[in-house]
CSV table of C-alpha atoms in Angstrom, one decimal:
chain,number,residue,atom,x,y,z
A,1,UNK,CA,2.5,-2.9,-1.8
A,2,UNK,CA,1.2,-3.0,-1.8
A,3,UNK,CA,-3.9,-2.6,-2.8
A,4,UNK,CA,-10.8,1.4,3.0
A,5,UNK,CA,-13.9,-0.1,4.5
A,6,UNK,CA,-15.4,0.6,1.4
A,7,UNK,CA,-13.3,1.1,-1.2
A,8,UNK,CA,-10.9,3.3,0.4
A,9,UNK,CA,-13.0,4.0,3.6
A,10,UNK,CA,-9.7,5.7,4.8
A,11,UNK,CA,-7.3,6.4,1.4
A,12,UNK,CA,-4.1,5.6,2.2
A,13,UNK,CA,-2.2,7.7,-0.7
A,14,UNK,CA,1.1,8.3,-0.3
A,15,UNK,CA,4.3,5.8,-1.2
A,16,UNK,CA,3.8,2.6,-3.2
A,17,UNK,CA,2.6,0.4,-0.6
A,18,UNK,CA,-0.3,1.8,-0.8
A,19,UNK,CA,-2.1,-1.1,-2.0
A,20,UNK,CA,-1.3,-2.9,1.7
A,21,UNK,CA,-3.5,-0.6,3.6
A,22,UNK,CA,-6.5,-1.0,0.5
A,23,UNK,CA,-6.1,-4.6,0.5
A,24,UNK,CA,-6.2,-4.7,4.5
A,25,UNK,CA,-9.0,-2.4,4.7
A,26,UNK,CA,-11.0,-3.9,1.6
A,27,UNK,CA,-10.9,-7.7,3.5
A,28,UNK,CA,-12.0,-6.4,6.9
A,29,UNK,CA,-15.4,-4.8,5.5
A,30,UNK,CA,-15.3,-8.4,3.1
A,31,UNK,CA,-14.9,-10.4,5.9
A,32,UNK,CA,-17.3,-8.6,8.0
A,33,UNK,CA,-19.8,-8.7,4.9
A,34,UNK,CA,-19.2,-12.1,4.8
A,35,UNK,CA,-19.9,-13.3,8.5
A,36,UNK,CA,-22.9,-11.8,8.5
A,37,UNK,CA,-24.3,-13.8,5.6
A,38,UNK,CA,-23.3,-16.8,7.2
A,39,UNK,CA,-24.8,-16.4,10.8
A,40,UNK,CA,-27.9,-15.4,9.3
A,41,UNK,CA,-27.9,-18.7,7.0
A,42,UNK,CA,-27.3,-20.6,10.6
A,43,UNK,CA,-23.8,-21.9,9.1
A,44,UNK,CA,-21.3,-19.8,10.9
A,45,UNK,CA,-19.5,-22.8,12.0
A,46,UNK,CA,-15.7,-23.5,11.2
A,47,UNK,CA,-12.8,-25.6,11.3
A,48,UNK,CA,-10.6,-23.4,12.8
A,49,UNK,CA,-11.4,-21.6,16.3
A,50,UNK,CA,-13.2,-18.4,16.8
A,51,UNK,CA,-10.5,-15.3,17.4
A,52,UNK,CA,-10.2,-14.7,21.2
A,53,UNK,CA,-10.5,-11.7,22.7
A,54,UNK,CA,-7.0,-9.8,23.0
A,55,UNK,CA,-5.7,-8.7,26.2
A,56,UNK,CA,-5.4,-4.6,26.4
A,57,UNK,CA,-1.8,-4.9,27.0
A,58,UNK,CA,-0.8,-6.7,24.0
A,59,UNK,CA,-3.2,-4.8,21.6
A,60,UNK,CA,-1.1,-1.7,22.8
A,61,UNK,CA,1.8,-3.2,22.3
A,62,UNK,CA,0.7,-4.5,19.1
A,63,UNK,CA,-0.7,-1.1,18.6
A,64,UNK,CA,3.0,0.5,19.3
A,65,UNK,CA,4.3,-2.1,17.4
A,66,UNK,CA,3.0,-1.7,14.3
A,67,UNK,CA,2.9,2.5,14.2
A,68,UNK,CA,6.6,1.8,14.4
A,69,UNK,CA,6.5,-0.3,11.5
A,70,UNK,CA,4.4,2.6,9.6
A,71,UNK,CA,6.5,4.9,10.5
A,72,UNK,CA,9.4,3.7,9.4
A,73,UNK,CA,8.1,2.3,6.1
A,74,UNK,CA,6.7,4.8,5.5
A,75,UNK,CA,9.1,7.5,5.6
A,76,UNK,CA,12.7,5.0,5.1
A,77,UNK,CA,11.2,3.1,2.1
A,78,UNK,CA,11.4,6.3,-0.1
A,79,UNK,CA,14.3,7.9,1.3
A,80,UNK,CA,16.5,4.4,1.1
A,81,UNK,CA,15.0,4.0,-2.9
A,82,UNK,CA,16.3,7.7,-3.5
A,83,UNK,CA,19.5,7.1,-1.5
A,84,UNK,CA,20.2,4.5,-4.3
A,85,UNK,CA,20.2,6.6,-7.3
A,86,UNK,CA,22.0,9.7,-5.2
A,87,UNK,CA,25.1,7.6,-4.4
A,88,UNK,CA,25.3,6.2,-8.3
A,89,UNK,CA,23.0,3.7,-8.5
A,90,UNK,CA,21.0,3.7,-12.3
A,91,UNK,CA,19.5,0.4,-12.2
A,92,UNK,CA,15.9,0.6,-12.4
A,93,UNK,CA,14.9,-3.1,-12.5
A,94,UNK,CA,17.6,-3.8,-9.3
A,95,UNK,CA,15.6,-0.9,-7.8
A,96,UNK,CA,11.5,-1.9,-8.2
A,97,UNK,CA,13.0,-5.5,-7.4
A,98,UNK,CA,13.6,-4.0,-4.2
A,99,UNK,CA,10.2,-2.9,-3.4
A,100,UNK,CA,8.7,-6.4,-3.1
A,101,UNK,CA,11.5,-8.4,-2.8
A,102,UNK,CA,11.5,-8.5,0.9
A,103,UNK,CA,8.5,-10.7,0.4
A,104,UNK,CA,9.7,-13.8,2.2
A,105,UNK,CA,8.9,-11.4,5.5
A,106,UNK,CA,5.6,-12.3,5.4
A,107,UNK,CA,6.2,-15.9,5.9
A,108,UNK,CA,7.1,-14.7,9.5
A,109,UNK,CA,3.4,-13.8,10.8
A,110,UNK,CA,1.6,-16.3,8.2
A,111,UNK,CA,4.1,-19.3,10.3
A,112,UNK,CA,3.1,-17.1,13.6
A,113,UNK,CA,-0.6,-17.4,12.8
A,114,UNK,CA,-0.9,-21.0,11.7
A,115,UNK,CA,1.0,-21.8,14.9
A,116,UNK,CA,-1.5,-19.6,17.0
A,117,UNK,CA,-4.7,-21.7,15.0
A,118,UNK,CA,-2.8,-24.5,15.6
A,119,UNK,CA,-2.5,-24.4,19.6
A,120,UNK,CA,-6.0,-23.2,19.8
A,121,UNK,CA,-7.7,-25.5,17.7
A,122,UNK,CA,-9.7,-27.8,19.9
A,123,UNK,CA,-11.0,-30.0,16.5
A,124,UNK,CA,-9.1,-33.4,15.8
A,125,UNK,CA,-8.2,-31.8,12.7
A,126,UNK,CA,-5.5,-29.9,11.8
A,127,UNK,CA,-6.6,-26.1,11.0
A,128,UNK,CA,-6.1,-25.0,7.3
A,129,UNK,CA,-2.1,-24.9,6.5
A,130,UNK,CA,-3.7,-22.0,3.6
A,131,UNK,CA,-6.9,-20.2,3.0
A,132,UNK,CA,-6.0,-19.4,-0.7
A,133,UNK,CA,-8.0,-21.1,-3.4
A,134,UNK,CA,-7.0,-21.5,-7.0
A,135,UNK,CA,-9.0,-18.9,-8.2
A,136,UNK,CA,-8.0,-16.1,-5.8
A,137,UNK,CA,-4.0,-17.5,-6.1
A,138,UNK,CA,-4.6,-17.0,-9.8
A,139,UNK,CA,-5.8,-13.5,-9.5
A,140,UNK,CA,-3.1,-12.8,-6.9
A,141,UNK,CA,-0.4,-13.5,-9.5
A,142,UNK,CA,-2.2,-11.3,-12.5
A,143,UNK,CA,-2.1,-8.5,-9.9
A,144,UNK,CA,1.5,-9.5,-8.9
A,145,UNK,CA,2.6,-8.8,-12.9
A,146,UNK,CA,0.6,-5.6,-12.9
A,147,UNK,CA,2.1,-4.6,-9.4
A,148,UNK,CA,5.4,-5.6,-10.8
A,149,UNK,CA,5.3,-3.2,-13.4
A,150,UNK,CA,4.0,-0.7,-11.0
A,151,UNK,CA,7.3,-1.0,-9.6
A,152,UNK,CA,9.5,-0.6,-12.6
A,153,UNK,CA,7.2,2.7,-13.2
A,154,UNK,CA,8.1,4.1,-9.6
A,155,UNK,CA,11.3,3.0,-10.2
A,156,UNK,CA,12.2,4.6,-13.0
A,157,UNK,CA,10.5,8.2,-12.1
A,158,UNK,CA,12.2,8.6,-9.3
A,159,UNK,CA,15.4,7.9,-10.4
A,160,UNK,CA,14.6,11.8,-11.9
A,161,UNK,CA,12.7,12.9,-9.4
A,162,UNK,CA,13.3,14.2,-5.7
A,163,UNK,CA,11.9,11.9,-2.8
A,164,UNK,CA,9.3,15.3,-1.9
A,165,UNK,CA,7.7,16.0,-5.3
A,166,UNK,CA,7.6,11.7,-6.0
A,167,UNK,CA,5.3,11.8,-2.8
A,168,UNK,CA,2.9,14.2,-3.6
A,169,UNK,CA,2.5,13.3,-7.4
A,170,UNK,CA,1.9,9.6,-5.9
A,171,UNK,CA,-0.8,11.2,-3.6
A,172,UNK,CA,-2.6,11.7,-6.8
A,173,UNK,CA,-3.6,7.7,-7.0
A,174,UNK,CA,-6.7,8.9,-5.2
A,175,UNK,CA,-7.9,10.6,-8.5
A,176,UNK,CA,-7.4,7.5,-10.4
A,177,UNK,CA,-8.8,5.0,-8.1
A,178,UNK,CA,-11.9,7.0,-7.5
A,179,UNK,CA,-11.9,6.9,-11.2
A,180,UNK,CA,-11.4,3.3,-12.0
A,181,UNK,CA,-13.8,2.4,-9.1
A,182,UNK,CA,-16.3,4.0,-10.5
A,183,UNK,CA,-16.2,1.4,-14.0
A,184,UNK,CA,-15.1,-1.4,-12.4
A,185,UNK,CA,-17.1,-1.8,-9.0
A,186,UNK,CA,-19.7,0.8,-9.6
A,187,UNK,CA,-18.7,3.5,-6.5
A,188,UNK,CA,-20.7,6.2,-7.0
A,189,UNK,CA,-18.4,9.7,-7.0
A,190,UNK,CA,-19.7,12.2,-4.6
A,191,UNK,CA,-19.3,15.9,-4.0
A,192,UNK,CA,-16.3,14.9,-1.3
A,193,UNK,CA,-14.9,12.6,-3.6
A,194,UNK,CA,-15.0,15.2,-7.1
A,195,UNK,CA,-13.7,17.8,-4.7
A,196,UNK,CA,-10.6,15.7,-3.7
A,197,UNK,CA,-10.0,14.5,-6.7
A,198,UNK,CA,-10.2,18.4,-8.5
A,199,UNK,CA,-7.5,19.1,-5.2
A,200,UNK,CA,-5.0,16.5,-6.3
A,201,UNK,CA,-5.0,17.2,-10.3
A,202,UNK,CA,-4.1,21.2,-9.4
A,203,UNK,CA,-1.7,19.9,-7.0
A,204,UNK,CA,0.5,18.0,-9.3
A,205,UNK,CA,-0.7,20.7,-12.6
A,206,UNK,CA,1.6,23.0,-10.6
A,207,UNK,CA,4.7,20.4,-9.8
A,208,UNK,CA,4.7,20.3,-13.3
A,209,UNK,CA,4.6,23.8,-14.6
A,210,UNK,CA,7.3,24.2,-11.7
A,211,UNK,CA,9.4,21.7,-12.5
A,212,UNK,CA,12.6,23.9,-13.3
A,213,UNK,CA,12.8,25.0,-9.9
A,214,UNK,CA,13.0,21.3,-8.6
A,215,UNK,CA,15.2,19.1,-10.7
A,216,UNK,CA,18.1,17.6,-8.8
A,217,UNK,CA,21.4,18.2,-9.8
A,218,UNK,CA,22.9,16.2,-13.1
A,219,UNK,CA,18.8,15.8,-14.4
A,220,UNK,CA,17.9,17.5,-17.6
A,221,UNK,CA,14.7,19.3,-18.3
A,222,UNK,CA,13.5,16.5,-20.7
A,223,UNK,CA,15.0,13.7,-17.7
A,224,UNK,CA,12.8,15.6,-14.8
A,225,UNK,CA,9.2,15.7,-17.0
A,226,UNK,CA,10.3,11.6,-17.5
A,227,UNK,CA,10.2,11.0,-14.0
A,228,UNK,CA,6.9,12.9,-13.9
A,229,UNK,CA,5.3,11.3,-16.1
A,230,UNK,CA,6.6,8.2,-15.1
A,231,UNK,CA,5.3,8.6,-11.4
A,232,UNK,CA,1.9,10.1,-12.7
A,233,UNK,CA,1.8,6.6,-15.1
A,234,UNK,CA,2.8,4.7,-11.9
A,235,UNK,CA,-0.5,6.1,-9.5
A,236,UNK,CA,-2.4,5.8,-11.9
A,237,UNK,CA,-1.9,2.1,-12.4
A,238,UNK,CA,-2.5,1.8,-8.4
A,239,UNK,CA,-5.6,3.3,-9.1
A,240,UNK,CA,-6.1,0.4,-11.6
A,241,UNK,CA,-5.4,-2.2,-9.2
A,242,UNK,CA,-7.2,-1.1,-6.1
A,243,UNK,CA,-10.9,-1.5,-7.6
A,244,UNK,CA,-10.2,-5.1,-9.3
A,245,UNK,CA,-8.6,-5.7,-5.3
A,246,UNK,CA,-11.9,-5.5,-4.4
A,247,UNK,CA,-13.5,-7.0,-6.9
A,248,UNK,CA,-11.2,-10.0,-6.3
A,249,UNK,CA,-12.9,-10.3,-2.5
A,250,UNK,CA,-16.5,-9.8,-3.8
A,251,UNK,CA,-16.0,-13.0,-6.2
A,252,UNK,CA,-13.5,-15.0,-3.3
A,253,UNK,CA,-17.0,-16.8,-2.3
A,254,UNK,CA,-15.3,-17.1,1.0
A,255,UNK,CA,-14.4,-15.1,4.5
A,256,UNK,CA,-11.6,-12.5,3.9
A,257,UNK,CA,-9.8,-12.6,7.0
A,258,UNK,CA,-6.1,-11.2,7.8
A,259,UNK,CA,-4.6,-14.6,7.2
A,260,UNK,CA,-5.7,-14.6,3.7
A,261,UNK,CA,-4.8,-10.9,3.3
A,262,UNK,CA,-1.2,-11.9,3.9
A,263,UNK,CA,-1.1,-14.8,2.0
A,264,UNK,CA,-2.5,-13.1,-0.9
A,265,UNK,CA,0.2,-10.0,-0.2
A,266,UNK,CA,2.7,-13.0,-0.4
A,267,UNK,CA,1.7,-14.4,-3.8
A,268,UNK,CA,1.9,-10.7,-4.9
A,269,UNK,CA,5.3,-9.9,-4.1
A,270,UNK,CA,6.5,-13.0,-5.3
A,271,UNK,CA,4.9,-12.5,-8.7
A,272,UNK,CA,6.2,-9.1,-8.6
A,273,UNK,CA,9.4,-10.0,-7.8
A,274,UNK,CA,9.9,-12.3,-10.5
A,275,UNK,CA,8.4,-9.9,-13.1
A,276,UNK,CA,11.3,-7.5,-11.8
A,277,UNK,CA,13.9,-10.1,-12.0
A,278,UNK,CA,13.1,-11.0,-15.5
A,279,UNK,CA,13.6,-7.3,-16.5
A,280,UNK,CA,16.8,-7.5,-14.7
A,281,UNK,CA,18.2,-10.6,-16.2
A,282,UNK,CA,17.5,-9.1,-19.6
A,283,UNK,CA,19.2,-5.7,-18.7
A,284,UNK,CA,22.1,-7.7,-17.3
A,285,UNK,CA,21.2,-6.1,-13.8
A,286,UNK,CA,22.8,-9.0,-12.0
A,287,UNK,CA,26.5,-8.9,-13.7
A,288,UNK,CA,26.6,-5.1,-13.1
A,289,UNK,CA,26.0,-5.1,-9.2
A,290,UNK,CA,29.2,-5.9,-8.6
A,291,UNK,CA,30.8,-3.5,-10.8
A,292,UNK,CA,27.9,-0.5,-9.5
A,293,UNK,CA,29.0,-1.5,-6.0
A,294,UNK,CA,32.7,-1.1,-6.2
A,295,UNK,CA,31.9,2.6,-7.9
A,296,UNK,CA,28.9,3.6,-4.8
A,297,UNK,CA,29.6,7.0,-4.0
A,298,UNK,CA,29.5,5.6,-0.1
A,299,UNK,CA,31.2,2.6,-0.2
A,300,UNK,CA,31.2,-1.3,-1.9
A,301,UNK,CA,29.6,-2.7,1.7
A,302,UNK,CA,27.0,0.4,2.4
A,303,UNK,CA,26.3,0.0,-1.4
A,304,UNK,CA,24.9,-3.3,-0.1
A,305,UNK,CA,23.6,-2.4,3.1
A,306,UNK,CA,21.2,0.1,1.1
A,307,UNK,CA,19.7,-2.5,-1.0
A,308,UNK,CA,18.9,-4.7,2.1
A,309,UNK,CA,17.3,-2.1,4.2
A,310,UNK,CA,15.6,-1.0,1.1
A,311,UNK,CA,13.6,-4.4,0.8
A,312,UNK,CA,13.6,-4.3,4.6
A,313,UNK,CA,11.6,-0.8,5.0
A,314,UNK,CA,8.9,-1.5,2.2
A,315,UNK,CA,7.7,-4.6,4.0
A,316,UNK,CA,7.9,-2.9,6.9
A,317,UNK,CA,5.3,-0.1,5.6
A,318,UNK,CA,2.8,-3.2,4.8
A,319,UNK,CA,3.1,-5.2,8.2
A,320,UNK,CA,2.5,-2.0,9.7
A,321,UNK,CA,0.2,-0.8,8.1
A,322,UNK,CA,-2.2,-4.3,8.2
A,323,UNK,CA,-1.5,-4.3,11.8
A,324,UNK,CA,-2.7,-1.0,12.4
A,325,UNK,CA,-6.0,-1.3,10.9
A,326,UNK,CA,-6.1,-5.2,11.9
A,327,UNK,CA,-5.9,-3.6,15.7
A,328,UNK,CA,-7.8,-0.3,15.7
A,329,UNK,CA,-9.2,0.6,12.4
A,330,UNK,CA,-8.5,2.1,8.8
A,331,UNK,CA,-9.6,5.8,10.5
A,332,UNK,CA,-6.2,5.5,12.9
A,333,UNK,CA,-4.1,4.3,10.0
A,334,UNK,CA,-5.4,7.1,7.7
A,335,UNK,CA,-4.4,9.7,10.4
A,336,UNK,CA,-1.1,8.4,10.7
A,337,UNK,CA,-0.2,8.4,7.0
A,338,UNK,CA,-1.6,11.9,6.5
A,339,UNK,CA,0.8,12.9,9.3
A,340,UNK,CA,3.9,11.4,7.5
A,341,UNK,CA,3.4,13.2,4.0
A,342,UNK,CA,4.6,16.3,5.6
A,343,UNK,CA,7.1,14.7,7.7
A,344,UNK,CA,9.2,12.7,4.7
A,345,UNK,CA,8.7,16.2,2.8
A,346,UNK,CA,10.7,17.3,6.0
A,347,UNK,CA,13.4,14.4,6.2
A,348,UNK,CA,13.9,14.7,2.2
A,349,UNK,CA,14.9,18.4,2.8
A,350,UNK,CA,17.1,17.5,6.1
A,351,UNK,CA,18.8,14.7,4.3
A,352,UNK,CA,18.9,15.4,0.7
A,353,UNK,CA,18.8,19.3,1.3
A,354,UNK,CA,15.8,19.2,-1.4
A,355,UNK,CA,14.6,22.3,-2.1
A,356,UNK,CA,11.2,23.0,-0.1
A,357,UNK,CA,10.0,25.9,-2.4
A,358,UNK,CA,6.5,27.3,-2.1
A,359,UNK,CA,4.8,25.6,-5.2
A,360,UNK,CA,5.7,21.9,-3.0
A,361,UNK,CA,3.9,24.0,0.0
A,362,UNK,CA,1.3,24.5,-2.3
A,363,UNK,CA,0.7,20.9,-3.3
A,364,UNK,CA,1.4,19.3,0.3
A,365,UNK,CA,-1.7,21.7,1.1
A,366,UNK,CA,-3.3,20.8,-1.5
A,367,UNK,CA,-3.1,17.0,-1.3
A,368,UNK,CA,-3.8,17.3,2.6
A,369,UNK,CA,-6.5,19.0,1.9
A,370,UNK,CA,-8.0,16.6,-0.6
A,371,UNK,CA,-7.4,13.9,1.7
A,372,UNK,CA,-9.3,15.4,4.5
A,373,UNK,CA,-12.4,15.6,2.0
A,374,UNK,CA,-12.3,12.4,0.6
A,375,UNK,CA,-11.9,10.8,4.3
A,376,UNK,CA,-14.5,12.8,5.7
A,377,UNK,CA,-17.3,11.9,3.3
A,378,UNK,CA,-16.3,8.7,3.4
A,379,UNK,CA,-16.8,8.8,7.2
A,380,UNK,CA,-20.3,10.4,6.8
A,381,UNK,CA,-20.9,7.8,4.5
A,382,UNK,CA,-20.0,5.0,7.0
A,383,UNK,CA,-21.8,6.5,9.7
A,384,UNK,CA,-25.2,6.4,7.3
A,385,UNK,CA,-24.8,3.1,6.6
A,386,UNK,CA,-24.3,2.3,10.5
A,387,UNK,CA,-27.5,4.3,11.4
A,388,UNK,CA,-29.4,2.7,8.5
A,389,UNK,CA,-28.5,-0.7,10.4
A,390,UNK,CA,-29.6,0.5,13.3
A,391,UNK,CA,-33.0,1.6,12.0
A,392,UNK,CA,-33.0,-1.4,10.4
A,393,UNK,CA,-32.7,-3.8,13.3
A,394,UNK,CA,-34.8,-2.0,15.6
A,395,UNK,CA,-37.1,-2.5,12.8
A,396,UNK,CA,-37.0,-6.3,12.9
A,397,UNK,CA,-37.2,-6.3,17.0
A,398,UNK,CA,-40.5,-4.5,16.9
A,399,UNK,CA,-41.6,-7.0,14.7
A,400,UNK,CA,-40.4,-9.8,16.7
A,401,UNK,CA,-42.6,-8.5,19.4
């Protein structure tokens, strides 16, 4: 799910929760934004206590924590979807159901967190049992719906796809948000960003003029170019959501903090959810689960153990994911995902014996490499900004004096 200290400061590009790490990333340069607007309008009191300082022991155990968590979204959310349709699953609703319906997971560190305001609040009054407003709650729910259908895209493809080649065409989301950024929230492109972008559209141009050589078995020509297509329509609707993520905080007229990440996360996957199980009660999803179960190439009970740890290792991607750049920054969490494009490419081949041919060598390259540019301008373009600042405010001290 799951939505960069710009846009994507760091792009996080690889499985569908994708949009955890660009909502994440997106409130902490918000927030920061934000609190810096109100301490220099003298108003920078609040209800609800300052964060303290965290002890170096639990941030790396947080820090641990949480890579954990990345890593085995990351990598199991895919695989577990995938593991579905190899053992005879073919529901497609049952399955993007599954990628946000572990949404009641979040209630876990949003109860955590009003607990932790609520021992440290030194006020009379209660701190804030929610920091959503209307407004944003409403715009959480329209991008639930569109996230929803996300979902049933990603679904769908990969029901045709294998779990390597649905990874790298899903790297190409970069592409689109750059794209869709650029009409909705007015981010320039620049020569890191057009080379990336160029990088990724090769990359999946030769998936698809390969595609004979990939097709897993009992998938037709006509049923593998589906799933393409599919997957291609399903990043590029990411790339849709990311920019109006972002314009969502730039019209919240309040502080972005992790809280109201979560909660926001949590409105999402509920609307998404229910989008899902809509399509499933029309396709009579829930009457065949029973029947699907009893016919699971690996058993009635692992037929169900696969759709829990499914739900499971998706919200596992975004908790981690949060946490990691909640703790150390959108740079680490970058890193981390770069490094596990080639390591589910790896698993995939281990597990499902997927073919590894040279074009997918190729394309993981390819999308690496495209990665590597975006991040890095967007780095240089962070550090410019920081030592504009710093002009800046050594400006205002040598008029102060």
């Amino acid at each position: 799910m799951r939505p960069h200290l710009h846009l994507l400061c760091f792009p996080i590009v690889i499985h569908k929760t994708t949009y955890a790490a660009a909502d994440a990333s997106i409130a902490m340069d918000v927030e920061g934004r934000d609190l810096a607007r109100r301490r220099h309008n003298g108003a920078g009191a609040s209800a609800d206590p300052p964060p303290a300082a965290m002890s170096k022991s639990l941030k790396r155990a947080l820090v641990a924590l949480n890579c954990v968590l990345m890593a085995l979204g990351n990598t199991g959310g895919p695989l577990i979807s995938r593991l579905y349709f190899r053992g005879g699953g073919h529901r497609q609703w049952l399955a993007s159901w599954l990628e946000t319906g572990g949404w009641p997971l979040l209630l876990l560190p949003l109860i955590c967190s009003y607990c932790y305001r609520r021992r440290r609040s030194r006020s009379p009054m209660k701190p804030k049992l929610f920091f959503l407003t209307p407004r944003i709650f409403l715009a959480s729910a329209v991008l639930g719906l569109l996230t929803g259908v996300d979902d049933f895209l990603y679904a769908y493809g990969l029901a045709f796809l294998p779990v390597s080649t649905s990874a790298l065409l899903i790297s190409t989301q970069l592409a689109f948000t750059a794209f869709f950024a650029f009409l909705i929230v007015r981010q320039r492109f620049t020569a890191y960003s057009i080379n990336a972008v160029a990088l990724l559209t090769v990359g999946a141009v030769m998936l698809g003029l390969h595609g004979s050589t990939d097709r897993p078995a009992g998938v037709s020509h006509a049923g593998y170019y589906r799933g393409f297509t599919l997957t291609l329509g399903a990043a590029a609707l990411y790339g849709l959501v990311l920019p109006l993520v972002e314009l969502v905080y730039a019209k919240a007229e309040q502080a972005i903090t992790y809280t109201l990440v979560m909660e926001m996360q949590l409105v999402i996957g509920f609307f998404a959810t229910a989008f899902c199980t809509v399509g499933m009660i029309v396709n009579n999803d829930f009457q065949a689960i029973p029947r699907e179960a009893r016919h699971f190439d690996l058993g009635e009970v692992r037929y169900y153990v696969v759709l829990v740890w499914s739900a499971i290792f998706w919200q596992f991607f975004f908790l981690g994911t949060v946490g990691v750049i909640f703790c150390v920054n959108t740079l680490l969490a970058g890193i981390l995902i770069a490094v596990f494009i080639p390591i589910t490419e790896v698993l995939a081949a281990i597990f499902y014996h997927e073919k590894f041919t040279s074009q997918k060598v190729v394309a993981l390259v390819l999308s690496l490499w495209g990665l590597a540019s975006y991040s890095y301008g967007e780095y240089m373009e962070q550090k410019e900004k920081e030592r504009k600042k710093k002009q800046n405010s050594i400006a205002v001290t040598d008029q102060a004096t």
